[in-house]
Coordinates of C-alpha atoms in Angstrom, one line a residue:
M1 CA 97.3 -70.7 -0.3
F2 CA 98.6 -73.9 -1.8
S3 CA 96.4 -75.6 -4.3
P4 CA 96.4 -79.4 -4.1
V5 CA 95.3 -79.5 -7.8
T6 CA 98.0 -77.4 -9.4
G7 CA 100.8 -77.8 -6.9
H8 CA 101.4 -74.0 -6.9
E9 CA 100.4 -71.2 -4.5
A10 CA 97.0 -69.9 -5.5
N11 CA 98.1 -66.3 -5.7
G12 CA 97.9 -65.9 -9.5
H13 CA 101.7 -65.8 -10.0
G14 CA 102.0 -69.5 -10.6
D15 CA 99.2 -69.5 -13.2
G16 CA 100.9 -66.6 -14.9
R17 CA 104.2 -68.4 -15.1
Q18 CA 102.5 -71.6 -16.3
G19 CA 100.6 -69.6 -19.0
R20 CA 103.8 -68.1 -20.3
R21 CA 105.5 -71.5 -20.4
S22 CA 102.5 -72.9 -22.2
R23 CA 102.5 -70.1 -24.8
A24 CA 106.3 -70.6 -25.3
L25 CA 105.8 -74.3 -25.8
K26 CA 103.0 -73.7 -28.2
A27 CA 105.2 -71.2 -30.1
A28 CA 108.1 -73.6 -30.2
G29 CA 105.8 -76.3 -31.3
L30 CA 104.3 -74.2 -34.1
T31 CA 107.8 -73.2 -35.2
L32 CA 109.0 -76.8 -35.3
A33 CA 105.9 -77.9 -37.1
G34 CA 106.4 -75.1 -39.6
A35 CA 110.0 -76.1 -40.1
L36 CA 109.0 -79.7 -40.7
V37 CA 106.3 -78.7 -43.2
L38 CA 108.8 -76.4 -45.0
G39 CA 111.4 -79.2 -44.9
A40 CA 109.0 -81.7 -46.2
A41 CA 107.9 -79.3 -48.9
A42 CA 111.6 -78.6 -49.9
A43 CA 112.3 -82.3 -49.9
G44 CA 109.2 -83.0 -52.0
W45 CA 110.2 -80.2 -54.4
A46 CA 113.8 -81.5 -54.6
Y47 CA 112.5 -85.0 -55.4
W48 CA 110.1 -83.8 -58.0
H49 CA 112.8 -81.6 -59.6
L50 CA 115.3 -84.4 -59.8
N51 CA 112.7 -86.8 -61.2
D52 CA 111.6 -84.2 -63.7
N53 CA 115.2 -83.7 -64.8
I54 CA 115.3 -87.1 -66.4
T55 CA 114.2 -87.7 -70.0
G56 CA 112.8 -91.2 -70.6
V57 CA 112.6 -93.1 -73.9
D58 CA 110.4 -96.2 -74.2
L59 CA 113.0 -98.5 -75.7
D60 CA 111.0 -101.8 -75.4
N61 CA 108.0 -100.3 -77.2
A62 CA 110.2 -98.8 -79.9
L63 CA 112.2 -101.9 -80.6
G64 CA 109.7 -104.6 -80.0
D65 CA 110.7 -108.3 -79.7
D66 CA 113.2 -108.4 -82.4
R67 CA 116.2 -108.2 -80.0
P68 CA 118.7 -110.5 -78.3
A69 CA 117.3 -112.5 -75.4
R70 CA 117.4 -111.1 -71.9
A71 CA 120.1 -112.5 -69.6
V72 CA 118.8 -115.2 -67.3
T73 CA 118.3 -113.6 -63.8
T74 CA 119.3 -115.7 -60.8
P75 CA 116.4 -115.8 -58.3
T76 CA 117.0 -113.9 -55.1
P77 CA 117.7 -116.4 -52.2
S78 CA 114.7 -116.9 -49.9
G79 CA 115.0 -115.8 -46.3
T80 CA 116.9 -112.6 -47.0
A81 CA 116.8 -109.9 -44.3
S82 CA 115.6 -107.2 -46.6
A83 CA 111.9 -107.1 -47.6
T84 CA 113.0 -105.6 -51.0
P85 CA 116.5 -107.0 -51.7
L86 CA 118.6 -105.1 -54.2
P87 CA 119.1 -106.7 -57.7
T88 CA 122.3 -108.8 -58.1
G89 CA 122.0 -110.1 -61.6
A90 CA 124.2 -109.2 -64.5
V91 CA 123.2 -106.1 -66.4
T92 CA 124.4 -104.5 -69.6
I93 CA 124.1 -100.7 -70.2
L94 CA 124.9 -98.7 -73.3
V95 CA 126.4 -95.4 -72.2
L96 CA 126.4 -92.6 -74.8
G97 CA 128.2 -89.3 -74.6
S98 CA 126.3 -86.9 -76.7
D99 CA 127.7 -83.7 -78.2
S100 CA 124.3 -82.1 -78.2
R101 CA 123.9 -78.9 -80.1
G102 CA 120.9 -77.9 -78.1
G103 CA 121.1 -75.2 -75.4
A104 CA 123.5 -72.4 -74.7
E105 CA 125.5 -74.4 -72.2
N106 CA 126.3 -77.2 -74.6
Q107 CA 127.2 -74.7 -77.4
E108 CA 129.5 -72.9 -75.0
L109 CA 131.2 -76.2 -74.2
G110 CA 131.8 -77.0 -77.8
G111 CA 128.5 -78.4 -79.0
G112 CA 128.7 -76.3 -82.2
D113 CA 125.5 -75.1 -84.0
S114 CA 122.0 -76.1 -83.0
T115 CA 121.3 -78.6 -85.8
G116 CA 121.8 -81.9 -84.2
A117 CA 123.9 -84.2 -82.0
R118 CA 126.2 -87.2 -82.3
S119 CA 127.2 -89.9 -80.0
D120 CA 130.9 -89.2 -79.9
T121 CA 131.3 -91.6 -76.9
A122 CA 129.8 -95.1 -76.8
M123 CA 130.6 -97.6 -74.1
V124 CA 129.0 -101.0 -73.4
V125 CA 129.1 -101.4 -69.6
H126 CA 128.6 -105.0 -68.5
I127 CA 128.2 -105.5 -64.8
D128 CA 128.8 -109.1 -63.8
A129 CA 126.4 -111.1 -61.6
G130 CA 126.9 -110.1 -58.0
R131 CA 127.7 -106.6 -59.2
T132 CA 131.2 -106.4 -57.8
S133 CA 133.0 -106.3 -61.1
A134 CA 132.4 -104.8 -64.5
T135 CA 133.8 -104.6 -68.0
V136 CA 133.6 -101.4 -70.1
V137 CA 134.0 -101.8 -73.8
S138 CA 134.5 -98.6 -75.9
I139 CA 133.3 -98.6 -79.5
P140 CA 135.3 -96.3 -81.8
R141 CA 132.9 -93.9 -83.5
D142 CA 134.8 -94.4 -86.8
T143 CA 134.0 -98.1 -86.8
L144 CA 132.2 -99.1 -90.1
V145 CA 129.1 -101.2 -89.4
T146 CA 125.9 -102.4 -90.9
R147 CA 123.2 -100.0 -89.5
P148 CA 119.9 -101.9 -89.2
S149 CA 116.5 -100.4 -90.1
C150 CA 115.5 -98.2 -87.1
P151 CA 112.1 -96.8 -86.1
L152 CA 111.8 -93.0 -86.2
P153 CA 110.0 -90.9 -83.5
S154 CA 108.0 -89.2 -86.3
G155 CA 106.9 -92.6 -87.7
G156 CA 108.3 -94.8 -90.4
S157 CA 111.9 -96.2 -90.2
T158 CA 115.3 -95.7 -91.7
A159 CA 116.7 -98.0 -94.4
V160 CA 119.4 -100.5 -93.7
A161 CA 122.8 -99.0 -94.4
Y162 CA 126.0 -100.9 -95.1
G163 CA 129.6 -99.8 -94.3
V164 CA 128.6 -96.6 -92.4
M165 CA 130.3 -95.0 -89.4
F166 CA 128.9 -96.3 -86.1
N167 CA 128.0 -92.9 -84.7
T168 CA 125.6 -92.3 -87.7
A169 CA 123.1 -94.5 -85.8
Y170 CA 122.5 -91.9 -83.2
A171 CA 122.6 -89.1 -85.7
V172 CA 119.7 -90.6 -87.8
G173 CA 117.7 -92.3 -85.1
G174 CA 118.7 -91.2 -81.7
P175 CA 119.4 -93.5 -78.8
V176 CA 116.8 -96.1 -80.1
C177 CA 118.9 -96.6 -83.3
A178 CA 122.1 -96.5 -81.3
V179 CA 120.9 -99.4 -79.1
K180 CA 119.6 -101.4 -82.0
T181 CA 122.8 -101.0 -83.9
V182 CA 124.9 -102.1 -80.9
E183 CA 122.6 -105.1 -80.3
S184 CA 122.9 -106.0 -84.0
M185 CA 126.7 -105.9 -84.0
T186 CA 127.2 -107.6 -80.6
N187 CA 124.1 -110.0 -80.3
V188 CA 124.1 -108.8 -76.6
R189 CA 120.9 -107.2 -75.2
M190 CA 121.3 -103.8 -73.8
D191 CA 119.2 -103.9 -70.6
H192 CA 119.4 -100.1 -70.4
F193 CA 120.9 -97.1 -72.0
V194 CA 122.2 -93.9 -70.4
E195 CA 122.9 -90.7 -72.4
V196 CA 124.8 -87.8 -70.9
D197 CA 125.3 -84.5 -72.8
F198 CA 128.2 -82.0 -72.6
S199 CA 126.9 -79.8 -69.8
G200 CA 125.7 -82.7 -67.7
F201 CA 129.1 -84.3 -67.7
A202 CA 130.9 -81.0 -66.8
K203 CA 128.4 -80.3 -64.0
L204 CA 128.8 -83.8 -62.5
V205 CA 132.6 -83.4 -62.4
D206 CA 132.2 -80.0 -60.7
A207 CA 129.7 -81.3 -58.2
L208 CA 132.1 -84.0 -57.2
G209 CA 134.8 -81.4 -56.6
G210 CA 136.8 -82.2 -59.8
V211 CA 138.7 -85.3 -60.9
T212 CA 142.3 -86.2 -60.7
V213 CA 143.9 -87.8 -63.8
T214 CA 147.4 -88.7 -65.0
T215 CA 148.4 -88.2 -68.6
E216 CA 151.6 -89.8 -70.1
E217 CA 152.1 -87.2 -72.8
D218 CA 151.6 -83.5 -73.4
I219 CA 148.3 -82.5 -74.9
D220 CA 147.7 -79.5 -77.2
D221 CA 144.4 -79.8 -79.0
E222 CA 142.8 -76.7 -80.5
D223 CA 139.6 -78.5 -81.3
S224 CA 138.9 -79.5 -77.6
R225 CA 140.6 -76.3 -76.3
L226 CA 142.9 -78.3 -74.0
R227 CA 146.5 -77.7 -73.3
L228 CA 147.9 -80.0 -70.7
A229 CA 151.5 -81.0 -69.8
A230 CA 152.2 -84.7 -69.1
G231 CA 151.7 -85.6 -65.5
T232 CA 149.0 -85.6 -62.8
H233 CA 146.3 -82.9 -62.8
H234 CA 143.1 -82.1 -60.9
L235 CA 140.6 -81.0 -63.5
D236 CA 137.3 -79.1 -63.2
G237 CA 134.3 -80.0 -65.3
T238 CA 135.2 -77.9 -68.3
R239 CA 138.7 -79.3 -68.6
A240 CA 137.6 -82.9 -67.8
L241 CA 135.1 -82.6 -70.7
A242 CA 137.9 -81.2 -72.9
L243 CA 140.0 -84.2 -72.0
A244 CA 137.2 -86.6 -72.9
R245 CA 136.8 -84.8 -76.3
T246 CA 140.6 -84.6 -77.1
R247 CA 141.5 -86.5 -80.3
H248 CA 144.1 -84.6 -82.3
G249 CA 146.3 -83.8 -79.4
V250 CA 147.3 -87.4 -78.5
G251 CA 148.8 -90.4 -80.3
D252 CA 148.1 -90.6 -84.0
G253 CA 145.1 -88.3 -83.8
S254 CA 142.6 -91.1 -84.2
D255 CA 139.6 -91.9 -82.1
L256 CA 141.6 -94.7 -80.4
G257 CA 143.7 -92.1 -78.6
R258 CA 140.6 -90.3 -77.4
I259 CA 139.1 -93.6 -76.1
G260 CA 142.3 -94.1 -74.0
L261 CA 141.7 -90.8 -72.3
Q262 CA 138.1 -91.5 -71.8
Q263 CA 138.9 -94.8 -70.1
I264 CA 141.3 -93.0 -67.8
L265 CA 138.5 -90.6 -66.9
V266 CA 136.0 -93.4 -66.2
K267 CA 138.4 -94.9 -63.6
A268 CA 139.2 -91.5 -62.1
L269 CA 135.5 -90.6 -61.8
L270 CA 134.8 -94.0 -60.0
E271 CA 137.6 -93.3 -57.6
Q272 CA 136.4 -89.8 -57.0
I273 CA 132.8 -91.0 -56.3
S274 CA 134.0 -93.7 -53.9
S275 CA 136.2 -91.3 -52.0
T276 CA 133.5 -88.6 -51.6
D277 CA 131.1 -89.3 -48.7
L278 CA 128.0 -87.7 -50.1
L279 CA 125.8 -88.8 -47.3
T280 CA 127.6 -86.5 -44.9
S281 CA 126.8 -83.4 -47.0
P282 CA 123.2 -83.2 -48.2
T283 CA 124.1 -80.1 -50.2
R284 CA 126.8 -81.8 -52.2
L285 CA 124.6 -84.9 -52.5
Y286 CA 121.9 -82.7 -54.1
R287 CA 124.3 -81.0 -56.4
V288 CA 125.6 -84.4 -57.6
A289 CA 122.1 -85.7 -58.0
D290 CA 121.0 -82.6 -59.9
A291 CA 124.1 -82.9 -62.2
V292 CA 123.5 -86.6 -62.8
T293 CA 119.9 -86.2 -63.7
G294 CA 120.0 -82.8 -65.4
G295 CA 121.7 -83.9 -68.6
L296 CA 120.4 -87.4 -68.5
T297 CA 118.3 -89.4 -71.0
T298 CA 117.5 -93.0 -70.2
D299 CA 115.2 -95.8 -71.1
T300 CA 111.9 -96.0 -69.1
G301 CA 113.4 -98.7 -66.9
L302 CA 115.7 -96.0 -65.3
D303 CA 113.9 -92.8 -65.8
S304 CA 113.0 -92.2 -62.2
L305 CA 115.0 -91.2 -59.2
A306 CA 113.9 -94.3 -57.4
E307 CA 115.1 -96.6 -60.2
L308 CA 118.4 -94.8 -60.5
T309 CA 118.9 -94.9 -56.7
E310 CA 118.2 -98.7 -56.7
L311 CA 120.8 -99.2 -59.4
G312 CA 123.4 -97.1 -57.6
R313 CA 122.8 -98.9 -54.3
S314 CA 123.2 -102.3 -56.1
L315 CA 126.7 -101.2 -57.2
K316 CA 127.9 -100.1 -53.8
D317 CA 130.5 -102.9 -53.7
L318 CA 131.8 -102.2 -57.2
S319 CA 135.2 -100.5 -57.0
A320 CA 137.4 -98.9 -59.6
E321 CA 139.9 -101.7 -59.2
N322 CA 137.4 -104.2 -60.3
V323 CA 136.4 -102.3 -63.5
T324 CA 138.2 -103.5 -66.7
T325 CA 138.3 -101.1 -69.6
V326 CA 138.9 -102.4 -73.1
T327 CA 138.4 -101.2 -76.6
L328 CA 136.6 -103.1 -79.3
P329 CA 139.4 -104.9 -81.3
V330 CA 139.6 -103.2 -84.7
V331 CA 141.8 -103.0 -87.8
T332 CA 142.0 -100.4 -90.5
A333 CA 139.1 -100.7 -93.0
P334 CA 140.2 -102.0 -96.4
S335 CA 137.9 -99.4 -98.0
D336 CA 139.1 -96.3 -96.1
P337 CA 142.4 -95.8 -94.2
N338 CA 140.7 -93.3 -92.0
R339 CA 138.1 -95.9 -90.8
V340 CA 138.2 -99.1 -88.8
V341 CA 136.3 -102.4 -88.8
A342 CA 135.9 -105.0 -86.1
Q343 CA 138.7 -107.4 -86.0
E344 CA 137.4 -111.0 -86.1
P345 CA 137.3 -113.4 -84.3
A346 CA 138.6 -111.2 -81.4
A347 CA 135.5 -108.9 -81.5
S348 CA 133.0 -111.7 -81.5
D349 CA 134.9 -113.5 -78.7
L350 CA 134.8 -110.3 -76.6
W351 CA 131.0 -109.9 -77.0
E352 CA 130.5 -113.6 -76.2
S353 CA 132.5 -113.3 -73.1
L354 CA 130.1 -110.6 -71.7
K355 CA 127.3 -113.2 -71.9
Q356 CA 129.1 -115.5 -69.5
G357 CA 129.2 -113.0 -66.6

């Protein structure tokens, strides 16, 4: 008999088939729901993990108001299509490379004992208004400076020190003192700071699939453990870090030779990032994000995944070709032939030029 309600013959067979289909659909639905729940849980864990990787330092609270003025921010034009437009104003970031002694990975990569850390790399990165071009200024660690009084995490403050090496600022007062010293010598406000340790840098290079660089001379440096013939090389994270640390194997063995290699690496990393379509590979994207955040210390204005992502998205039109790398103009220090001092008025002119962007 045909049932006008179900549209099937009322002999029991149709109901059986429909029941099986219903159970199959329910099972598929439960499986899909379970997969979505697990996927959401995994995504939530990944976001929490990446967020938790980042160490934040409250720079504004530590330094107070005795700092250079903030750059004037151009208002976002009204009527933009996006409800939350990306920032386009100029921004200046102090990037520190720390030879941290903490952790087995850093020690294995050349961090030495476990009694401290130095900022062997210091770059003032100024991104121009519009965020399509940038200037990277390297500060030689051997530069003699006046180190201002810096607050200490344990309370109190350091004394003003005259004619001391630039990298002592980080050694005595961490990133807060490094920022204050840079602001004191440049009269340029550091909107943010970013510190990356040995292992974080090596992991980032590996997550990107390595980096390709060209050197103009043979390198043989026992201290950095790098031997490299002149020419083009594709380096993994460990060898890229060794290149960034190489000093005695190039030029006259001074910090200026190492800075030249670091600037080559900066350009190479930018080119590698721009040529790697991370969005097509969630696995690689996560590895890169984990590497970036894993060895990262920032100010509290950048210490979340959301804030770092916004900064990264605002730099989407910044290409390696539009990044200028320079070294702070220096001359041999009159008091010590193994140290340098800022060359004036060239150094002041350089810092002043950053304020115009």
